[in-house]
mmCIF file of C-alpha atoms in Angstrom:
data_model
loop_
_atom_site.group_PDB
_atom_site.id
_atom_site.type_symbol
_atom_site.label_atom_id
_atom_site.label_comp_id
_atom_site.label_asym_id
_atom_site.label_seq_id
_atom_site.Cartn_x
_atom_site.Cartn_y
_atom_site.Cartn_z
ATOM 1 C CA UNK G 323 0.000 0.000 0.000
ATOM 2 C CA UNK G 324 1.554 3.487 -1.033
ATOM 3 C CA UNK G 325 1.789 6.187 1.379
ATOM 4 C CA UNK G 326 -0.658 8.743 2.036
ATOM 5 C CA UNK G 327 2.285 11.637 1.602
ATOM 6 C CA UNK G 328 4.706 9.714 -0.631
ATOM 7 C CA UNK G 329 3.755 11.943 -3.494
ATOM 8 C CA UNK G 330 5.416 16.112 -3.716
ATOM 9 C CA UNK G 331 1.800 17.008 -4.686
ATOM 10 C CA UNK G 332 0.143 15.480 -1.681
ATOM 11 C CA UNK G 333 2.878 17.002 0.544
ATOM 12 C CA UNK G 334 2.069 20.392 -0.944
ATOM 13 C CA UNK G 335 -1.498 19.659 -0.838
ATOM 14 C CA UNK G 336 -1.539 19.120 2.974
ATOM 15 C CA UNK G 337 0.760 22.154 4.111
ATOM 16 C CA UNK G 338 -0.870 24.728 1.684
ATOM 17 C CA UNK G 339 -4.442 23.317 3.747
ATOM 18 C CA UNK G 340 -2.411 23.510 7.415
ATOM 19 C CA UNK G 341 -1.409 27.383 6.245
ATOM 20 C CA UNK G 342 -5.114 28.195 5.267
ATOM 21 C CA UNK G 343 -6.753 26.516 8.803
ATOM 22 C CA UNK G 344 -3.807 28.662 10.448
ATOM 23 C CA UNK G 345 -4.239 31.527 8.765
ATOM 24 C CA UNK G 346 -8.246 31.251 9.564
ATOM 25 C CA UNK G 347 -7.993 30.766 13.437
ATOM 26 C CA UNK G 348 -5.292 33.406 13.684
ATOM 27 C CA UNK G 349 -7.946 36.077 12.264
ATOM 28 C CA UNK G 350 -10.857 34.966 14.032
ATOM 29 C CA UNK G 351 -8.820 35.404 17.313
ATOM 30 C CA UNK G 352 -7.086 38.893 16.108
ATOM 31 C CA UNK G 353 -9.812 40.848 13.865
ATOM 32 C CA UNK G 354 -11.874 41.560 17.078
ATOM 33 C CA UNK G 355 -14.975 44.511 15.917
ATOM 34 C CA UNK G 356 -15.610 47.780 18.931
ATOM 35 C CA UNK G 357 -18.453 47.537 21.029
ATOM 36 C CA UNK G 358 -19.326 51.122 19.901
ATOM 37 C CA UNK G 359 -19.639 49.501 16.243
ATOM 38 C CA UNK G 360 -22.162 47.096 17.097
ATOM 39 C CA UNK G 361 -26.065 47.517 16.860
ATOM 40 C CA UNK G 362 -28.285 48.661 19.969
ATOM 41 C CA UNK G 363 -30.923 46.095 18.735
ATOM 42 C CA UNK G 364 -30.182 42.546 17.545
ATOM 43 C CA UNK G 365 -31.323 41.663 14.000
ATOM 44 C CA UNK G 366 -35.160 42.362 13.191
ATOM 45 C CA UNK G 367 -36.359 39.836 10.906
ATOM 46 C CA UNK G 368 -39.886 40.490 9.317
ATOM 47 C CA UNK G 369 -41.744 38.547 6.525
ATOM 48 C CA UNK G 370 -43.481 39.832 3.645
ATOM 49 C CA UNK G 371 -47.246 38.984 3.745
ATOM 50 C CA UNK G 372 -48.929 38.985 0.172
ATOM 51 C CA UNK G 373 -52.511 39.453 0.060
ATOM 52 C CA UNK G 374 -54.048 36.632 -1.320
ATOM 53 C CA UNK G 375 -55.646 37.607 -4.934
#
């Protein structure tokens, strides 16, 4: 049976995904939004109600 990471391609494959989930947690921990930025209310949702014809 050949190994999972025998091949260059697979090898470059698997760090390039390793640098993206990095990447991802580092700027969900750093981008960080102001409390003055953020909405008094939380999000109103309403539905449109058509008349029935």
């Amino acid at each position: 049976m050949r190994n999972l990471l025998a091949s260059e391609r697979t090898k470059w494959i698997c760090v390039i995904g390793l640098v993206a989930i990095g990447a991802g947690i580092t700027a969900k921990n750093v981008i960080s939004y102001p409390t003055e930025c953020l909405p008094e209310k939380g999000l109103e949702l309403t539905q449109l109600i058509r008349p029935l014809v």
